[in-house]
Amino acid sequence: MKFDKERGSGTALECYMKDYNVSEEEAAKKIREMCEDIWKVMNEECLRPTPIPRDILKMLLNIARVGETINKHRIDGFTQPHAIEEFIRAMLVDFMSV
């Protein structure tokens, strides 16, 4: 978010607000709903038979998880990595010790 503003790019939230002329709260709510909907679609698709190897599907799903974690709750984990340190530890360090 901060990174986007510094380089002159708009965030998804700002774009939605501008495109639909809604408040920041309304845009954030709609974007959360859209994210929830797409997770449902992705999970359903992962359960269907496909010629794509399961390992590739898991890798793609994990990439989406990382993106969601980095930007979750409107925290910019890309430019503020300390904000997601606990998530990273839980996914990588604690997971490995189980």
PDB file of C-alpha atoms in Angstrom, residues 31-76:
ATOM      1  CA  ILE A  31     -13.067  -6.429  -1.696  1.00  0.00           C
ATOM      2  CA  ARG A  32     -13.199  -8.777   1.325  1.00  0.00           C
ATOM      3  CA  GLU A  33     -16.359 -10.359  -0.113  1.00  0.00           C
ATOM      4  CA  MET A  34     -14.700 -10.774  -3.503  1.00  0.00           C
ATOM      5  CA  CYS A  35     -11.667 -12.413  -1.857  1.00  0.00           C
ATOM      6  CA  GLU A  36     -13.885 -14.828   0.076  1.00  0.00           C
ATOM      7  CA  ASP A  37     -15.757 -15.712  -3.120  1.00  0.00           C
ATOM      8  CA  ILE A  38     -12.585 -16.401  -5.079  1.00  0.00           C
ATOM      9  CA  TRP A  39     -11.219 -18.616  -2.269  1.00  0.00           C
ATOM     10  CA  LYS A  40     -14.398 -20.697  -2.505  1.00  0.00           C
ATOM     11  CA  VAL A  41     -13.932 -21.048  -6.267  1.00  0.00           C
ATOM     12  CA  MET A  42     -10.249 -21.960  -5.926  1.00  0.00           C
ATOM     13  CA  ASN A  43     -10.954 -24.560  -3.229  1.00  0.00           C
ATOM     14  CA  GLU A  44     -13.758 -26.109  -5.292  1.00  0.00           C
ATOM     15  CA  GLU A  45     -11.543 -26.242  -8.365  1.00  0.00           C
ATOM     16  CA  CYS A  46      -8.763 -27.952  -6.402  1.00  0.00           C
ATOM     17  CA  LEU A  47     -11.193 -30.731  -5.499  1.00  0.00           C
ATOM     18  CA  ARG A  48     -12.185 -31.457  -9.115  1.00  0.00           C
ATOM     19  CA  PRO A  49     -10.366 -34.023 -11.213  1.00  0.00           C
ATOM     20  CA  THR A  50      -7.783 -32.355 -13.453  1.00  0.00           C
ATOM     21  CA  PRO A  51      -4.839 -33.359 -15.619  1.00  0.00           C
ATOM     22  CA  ILE A  52      -2.735 -30.756 -13.796  1.00  0.00           C
ATOM     23  CA  PRO A  53      -0.470 -32.418 -11.215  1.00  0.00           C
ATOM     24  CA  ARG A  54      -1.620 -31.926  -7.612  1.00  0.00           C
ATOM     25  CA  ASP A  55       1.797 -30.494  -6.644  1.00  0.00           C
ATOM     26  CA  ILE A  56       1.377 -27.655  -9.140  1.00  0.00           C
ATOM     27  CA  LEU A  57      -2.115 -26.887  -7.816  1.00  0.00           C
ATOM     28  CA  LYS A  58      -0.778 -26.820  -4.244  1.00  0.00           C
ATOM     29  CA  MET A  59       2.031 -24.495  -5.290  1.00  0.00           C
ATOM     30  CA  LEU A  60      -0.423 -22.082  -6.954  1.00  0.00           C
ATOM     31  CA  LEU A  61      -2.726 -22.180  -3.949  1.00  0.00           C
ATOM     32  CA  ASN A  62       0.227 -21.439  -1.658  1.00  0.00           C
ATOM     33  CA  ILE A  63       1.196 -18.447  -3.802  1.00  0.00           C
ATOM     34  CA  ALA A  64      -2.342 -17.112  -3.329  1.00  0.00           C
ATOM     35  CA  ARG A  65      -2.064 -17.735   0.416  1.00  0.00           C
ATOM     36  CA  VAL A  66       1.163 -15.760   0.589  1.00  0.00           C
ATOM     37  CA  GLY A  67      -0.439 -12.861  -1.283  1.00  0.00           C
ATOM     38  CA  GLU A  68      -3.386 -12.862   1.068  1.00  0.00           C
ATOM     39  CA  THR A  69      -1.149 -13.045   4.144  1.00  0.00           C
ATOM     40  CA  ILE A  70       1.050 -10.182   2.974  1.00  0.00           C
ATOM     41  CA  ASN A  71      -1.941  -7.890   2.465  1.00  0.00           C
ATOM     42  CA  LYS A  72      -4.388  -9.215   5.031  1.00  0.00           C
ATOM     43  CA  HIS A  73      -6.315  -6.786   7.230  1.00  0.00           C
ATOM     44  CA  ARG A  74      -4.999  -3.907   5.130  1.00  0.00           C
ATOM     45  CA  ILE A  75      -1.520  -4.376   6.563  1.00  0.00           C
ATOM     46  CA  ASP A  76       1.151  -3.899   3.949  1.00  0.00           C
TER      47      ASP A  76
END
